[in-house]
Short mmCIF file of C-alpha atoms in Angstrom, two decimals:
data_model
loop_
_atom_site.label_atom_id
_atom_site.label_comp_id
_atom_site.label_asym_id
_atom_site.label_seq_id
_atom_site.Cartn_x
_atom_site.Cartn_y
_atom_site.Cartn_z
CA UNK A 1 -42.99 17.24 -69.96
CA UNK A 2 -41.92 13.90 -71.12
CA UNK A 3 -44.65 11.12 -71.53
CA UNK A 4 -44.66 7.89 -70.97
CA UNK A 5 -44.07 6.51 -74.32
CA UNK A 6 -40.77 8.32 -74.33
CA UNK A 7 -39.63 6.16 -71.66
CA UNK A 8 -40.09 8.86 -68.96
CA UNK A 9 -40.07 7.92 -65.39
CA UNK A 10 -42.70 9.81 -63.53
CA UNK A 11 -42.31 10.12 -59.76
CA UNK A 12 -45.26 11.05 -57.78
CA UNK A 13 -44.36 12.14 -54.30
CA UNK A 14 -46.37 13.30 -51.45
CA UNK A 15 -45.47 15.78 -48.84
CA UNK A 16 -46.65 15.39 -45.59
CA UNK A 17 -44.63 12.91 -43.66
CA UNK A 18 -42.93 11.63 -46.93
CA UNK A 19 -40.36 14.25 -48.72
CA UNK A 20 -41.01 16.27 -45.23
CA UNK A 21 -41.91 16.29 -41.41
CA UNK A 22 -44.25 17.36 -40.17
CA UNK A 23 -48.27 17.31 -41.41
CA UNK A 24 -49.66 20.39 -40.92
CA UNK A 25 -52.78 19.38 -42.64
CA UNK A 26 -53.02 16.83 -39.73
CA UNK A 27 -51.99 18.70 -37.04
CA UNK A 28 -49.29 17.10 -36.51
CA UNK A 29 -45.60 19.03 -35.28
CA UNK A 30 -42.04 17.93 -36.69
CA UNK A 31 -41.31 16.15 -33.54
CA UNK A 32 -44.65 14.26 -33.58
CA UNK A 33 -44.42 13.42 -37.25
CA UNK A 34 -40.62 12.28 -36.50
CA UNK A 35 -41.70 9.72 -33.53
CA UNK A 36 -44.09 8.44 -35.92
CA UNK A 37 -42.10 7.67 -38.55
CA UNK A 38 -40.14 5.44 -36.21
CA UNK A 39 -43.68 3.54 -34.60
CA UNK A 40 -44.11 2.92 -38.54
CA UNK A 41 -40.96 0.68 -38.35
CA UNK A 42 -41.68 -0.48 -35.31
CA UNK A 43 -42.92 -4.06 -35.39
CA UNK A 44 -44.92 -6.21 -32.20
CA UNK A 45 -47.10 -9.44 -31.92
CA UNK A 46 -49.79 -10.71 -29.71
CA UNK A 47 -48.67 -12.13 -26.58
CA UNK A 48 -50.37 -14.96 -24.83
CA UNK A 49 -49.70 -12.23 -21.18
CA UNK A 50 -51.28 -9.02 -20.99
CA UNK A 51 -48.87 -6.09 -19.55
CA UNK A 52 -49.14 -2.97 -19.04
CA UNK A 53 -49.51 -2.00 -22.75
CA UNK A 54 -51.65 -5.32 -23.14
CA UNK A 55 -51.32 -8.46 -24.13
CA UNK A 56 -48.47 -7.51 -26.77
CA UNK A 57 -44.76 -8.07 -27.34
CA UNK A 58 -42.40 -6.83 -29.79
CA UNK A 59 -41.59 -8.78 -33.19
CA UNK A 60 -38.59 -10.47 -31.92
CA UNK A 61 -40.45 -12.05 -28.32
CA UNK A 62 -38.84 -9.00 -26.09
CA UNK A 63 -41.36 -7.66 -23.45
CA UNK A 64 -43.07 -4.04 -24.93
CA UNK A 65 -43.09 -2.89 -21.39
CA UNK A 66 -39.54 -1.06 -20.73
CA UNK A 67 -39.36 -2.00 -17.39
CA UNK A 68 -39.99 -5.30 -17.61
CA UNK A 69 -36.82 -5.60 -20.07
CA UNK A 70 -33.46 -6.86 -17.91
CA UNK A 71 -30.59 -4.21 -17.54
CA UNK A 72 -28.28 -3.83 -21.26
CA UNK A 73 -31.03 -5.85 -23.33
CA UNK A 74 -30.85 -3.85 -26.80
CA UNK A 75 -34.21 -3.05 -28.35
CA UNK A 76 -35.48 -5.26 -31.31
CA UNK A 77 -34.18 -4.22 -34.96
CA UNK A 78 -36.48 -1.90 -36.54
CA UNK A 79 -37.90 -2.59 -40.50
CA UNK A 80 -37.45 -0.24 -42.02
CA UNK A 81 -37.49 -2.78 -45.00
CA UNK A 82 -40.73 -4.17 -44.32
CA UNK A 83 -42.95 -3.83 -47.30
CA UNK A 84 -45.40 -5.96 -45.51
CA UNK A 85 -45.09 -7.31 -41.48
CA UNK A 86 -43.06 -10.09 -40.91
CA UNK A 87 -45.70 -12.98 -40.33
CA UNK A 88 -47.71 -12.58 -37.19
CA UNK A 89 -46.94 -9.03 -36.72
CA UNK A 90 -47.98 -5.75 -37.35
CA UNK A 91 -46.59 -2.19 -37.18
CA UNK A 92 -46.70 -0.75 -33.76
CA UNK A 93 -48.87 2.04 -35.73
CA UNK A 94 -50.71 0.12 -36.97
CA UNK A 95 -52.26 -1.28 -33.45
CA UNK A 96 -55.02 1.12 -32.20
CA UNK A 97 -54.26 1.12 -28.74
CA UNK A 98 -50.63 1.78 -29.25
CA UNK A 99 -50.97 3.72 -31.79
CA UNK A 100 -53.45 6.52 -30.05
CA UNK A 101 -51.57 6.35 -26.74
CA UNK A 102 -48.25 6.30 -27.58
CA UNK A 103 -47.39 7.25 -31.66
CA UNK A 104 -46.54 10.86 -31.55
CA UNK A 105 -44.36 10.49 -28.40
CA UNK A 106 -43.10 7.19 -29.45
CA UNK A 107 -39.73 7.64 -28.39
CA UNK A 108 -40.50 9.36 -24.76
CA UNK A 109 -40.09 8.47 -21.70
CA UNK A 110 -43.40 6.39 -20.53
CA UNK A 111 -43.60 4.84 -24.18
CA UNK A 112 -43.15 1.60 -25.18
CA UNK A 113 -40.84 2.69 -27.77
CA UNK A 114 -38.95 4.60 -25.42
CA UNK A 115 -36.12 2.03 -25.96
CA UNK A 116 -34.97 3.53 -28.98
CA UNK A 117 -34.11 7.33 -27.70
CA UNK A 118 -30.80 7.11 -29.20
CA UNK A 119 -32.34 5.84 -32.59
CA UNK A 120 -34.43 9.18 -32.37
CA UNK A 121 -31.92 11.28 -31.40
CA UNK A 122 -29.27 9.70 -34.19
CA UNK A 123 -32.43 11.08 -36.80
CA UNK A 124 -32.89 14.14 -35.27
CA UNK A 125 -28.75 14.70 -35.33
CA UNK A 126 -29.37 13.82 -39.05
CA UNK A 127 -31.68 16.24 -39.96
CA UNK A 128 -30.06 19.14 -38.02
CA UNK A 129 -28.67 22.36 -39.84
CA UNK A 130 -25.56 22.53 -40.09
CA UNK A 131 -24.41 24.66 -37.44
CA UNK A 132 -21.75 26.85 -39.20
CA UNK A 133 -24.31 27.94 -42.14
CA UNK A 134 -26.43 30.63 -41.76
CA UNK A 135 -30.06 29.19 -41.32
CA UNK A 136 -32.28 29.43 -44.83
CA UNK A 137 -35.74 30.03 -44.02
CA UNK A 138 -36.59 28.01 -47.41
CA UNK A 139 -34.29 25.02 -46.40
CA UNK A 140 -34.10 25.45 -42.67
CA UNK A 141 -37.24 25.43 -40.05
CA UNK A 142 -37.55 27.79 -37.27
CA UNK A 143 -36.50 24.79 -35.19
CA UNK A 144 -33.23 24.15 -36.56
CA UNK A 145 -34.30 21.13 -38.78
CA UNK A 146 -34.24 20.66 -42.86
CA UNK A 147 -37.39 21.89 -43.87
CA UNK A 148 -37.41 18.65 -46.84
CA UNK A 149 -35.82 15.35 -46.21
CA UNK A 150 -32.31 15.45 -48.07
CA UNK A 151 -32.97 12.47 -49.40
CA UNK A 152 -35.65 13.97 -51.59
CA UNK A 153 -33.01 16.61 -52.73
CA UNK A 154 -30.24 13.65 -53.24
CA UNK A 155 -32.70 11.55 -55.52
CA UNK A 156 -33.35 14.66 -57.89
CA UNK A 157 -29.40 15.04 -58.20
CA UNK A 158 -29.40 11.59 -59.26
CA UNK A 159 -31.89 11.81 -61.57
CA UNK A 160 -30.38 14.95 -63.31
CA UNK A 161 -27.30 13.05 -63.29
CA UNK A 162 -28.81 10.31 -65.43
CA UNK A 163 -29.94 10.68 -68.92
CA UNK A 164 -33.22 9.07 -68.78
CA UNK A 165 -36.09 11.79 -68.97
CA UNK A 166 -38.34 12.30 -66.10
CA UNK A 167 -40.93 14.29 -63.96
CA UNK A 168 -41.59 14.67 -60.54
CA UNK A 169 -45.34 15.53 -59.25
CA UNK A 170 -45.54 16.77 -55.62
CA UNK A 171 -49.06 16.87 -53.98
CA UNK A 172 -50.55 17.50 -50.73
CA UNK A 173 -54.26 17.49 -48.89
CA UNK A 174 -52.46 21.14 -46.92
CA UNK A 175 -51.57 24.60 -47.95
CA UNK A 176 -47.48 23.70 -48.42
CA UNK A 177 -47.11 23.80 -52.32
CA UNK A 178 -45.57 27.07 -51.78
CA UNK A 179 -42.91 26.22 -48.81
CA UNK A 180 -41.62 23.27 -51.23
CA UNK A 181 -41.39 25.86 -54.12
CA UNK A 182 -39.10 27.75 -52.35
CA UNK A 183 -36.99 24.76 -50.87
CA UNK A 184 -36.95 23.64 -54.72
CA UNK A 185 -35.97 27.36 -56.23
CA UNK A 186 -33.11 27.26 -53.51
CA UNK A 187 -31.55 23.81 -54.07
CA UNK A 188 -31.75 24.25 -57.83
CA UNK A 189 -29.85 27.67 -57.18
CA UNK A 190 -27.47 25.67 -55.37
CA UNK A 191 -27.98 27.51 -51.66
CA UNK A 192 -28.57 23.99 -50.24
CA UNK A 193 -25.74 23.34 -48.04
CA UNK A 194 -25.47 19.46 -49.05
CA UNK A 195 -25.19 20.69 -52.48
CA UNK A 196 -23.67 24.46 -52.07
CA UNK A 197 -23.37 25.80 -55.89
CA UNK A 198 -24.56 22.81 -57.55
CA UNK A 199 -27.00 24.73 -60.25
CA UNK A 200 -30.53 22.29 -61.13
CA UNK A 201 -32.32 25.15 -63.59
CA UNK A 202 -34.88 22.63 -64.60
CA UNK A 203 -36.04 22.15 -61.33
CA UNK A 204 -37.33 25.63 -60.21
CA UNK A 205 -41.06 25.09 -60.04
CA UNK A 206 -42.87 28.18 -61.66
CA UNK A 207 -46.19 29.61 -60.22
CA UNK A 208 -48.13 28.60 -63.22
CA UNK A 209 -47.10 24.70 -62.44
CA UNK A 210 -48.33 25.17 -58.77
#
C-alpha cells in the first residue's frame, strides 16, 4: 500500500449512510436512511410564531407547516453545499423535535418536508436498477435499489484513471464488510451495469484485508 510520503492519497470512507443506504447497525431501512439524507440538507430557523411544528420556519422565511404554504409556492432550495448552516440556521436534523418526529419519513405526507416528494422520488428514480438488467444480488438490493451509491463506484474509476497512487479504507460500527466485498469484486469484474466490462483488478478486496 502506498504511504504517505509517496504522495499517496488515502481515502477513508464509511458505510452506513455514506457510500450506502441504509444503516443496519442503526436500524435504520433504505427508505428511512434515504429521507434522512434529504432532512440533512434541509435547512430552517427560529420563528418569532409557533405552528404546528413550533415556532420554526424554513431557511429562506417560508412557513414549515405545508398547509400553511399558498397554492404553487416551490419549496426552499436545499444545501446540499452547506459545510456549515447558513447563519441563523440549522439542519432540519439537526433540531430535536423535528428530527425525532419527522426524519425518517421526511418526505411523507404529514411531514414538514413533505414539500419535496418529487425531490425524493427524482433520488429514488436515481438509484433504481436498471430495469432491462438482470438484478445482481451484490450490486442490486432485494428492493430494486443499488446496493452502493454509484458515486462511490464513479470516484474509484477516476482514481484508477489518474496516476497518482492511492488507498481506500472502508469501515463500519455493523456486520457489512462482506456485502461491500462483493459489490467491490463485481464492479472491478466489470458486472456493474454503469461500468459493464470495465476490468478494476486492483480493487477486489481479499478476505485477509477484511
Amino acid at each position: 500500500m502506498p504511504s504517505a510520503a509517496d504522495g499517496a492519497l488515502d481515502l477513508h470512507f464509511d458505510v452506513n449512510e455514506t457510500i450506502m443506504l441504509g444503516d443496519p447497525a442503526g436500524g435504520d431501512t433504505y427508505e428511512e436512511s434515504l429521507n434522512k439524507t434529504l432532512a440533512k440538507v434541509a435547512f430552517v430557523r427560529p420563528s418569532d410564531t409557533a405552528g404546528r411544528f413550533g415556532k420554526w420556519e424554513w431557511h429562506d422565511g417560508s412557513p414549515l407547516d405545508p398547509a400553511a404554504r399558498t397554492a404553487g409556492m416551490p419549496p426552499p432550495p436545499l444545501l446540499p453545499d452547506a459545510w456549515d448552516p447558513p447563519a441563523g440556521c440549522a439542519a432540519f436534523y439537526k433540531v430535536p423535535s423535528l428530527k425525532s418526529a419527522h426524519a425518517k419519513s421526511f418526505a411523507y405526507a404529514g411531514s414538514p418536508g413533505s414539500i419535496y416528494a418529487a425531490e425524493h422520488e427524482a433520488l429514488r428514480e436515481a438509484l433504481r436498477w436498471p430495469a432491462d438488467v438482470p438484478r445482481d444480488p451484490r450490486l442490486c438490493t432485494e428492493d430494486g435499489y443499488y446496493t452502493i451509491l454509484p458515486a462511490f463506484f464513479h470516484t474509484l474509476s477516476s482514481l484508477h484513471a489518474g496516476e497518482r497512487p492511492y488507498s481506500v479504507v472502508i469501515r463500519t460500527f455493523g456486520e457489512d464488510l462482506g456485502r461491500v466485498a462483493e459489490a467491490l469484486e463485481a464492479f472491478a469484474g466489470g458486472d456493474h451495469p454503469l461500468w459493464r466490462g470495465q476490468r478494476f483488478p486492483a480493487l477486489v478486496l481479499p478476505a485477509s484485508r477484511i
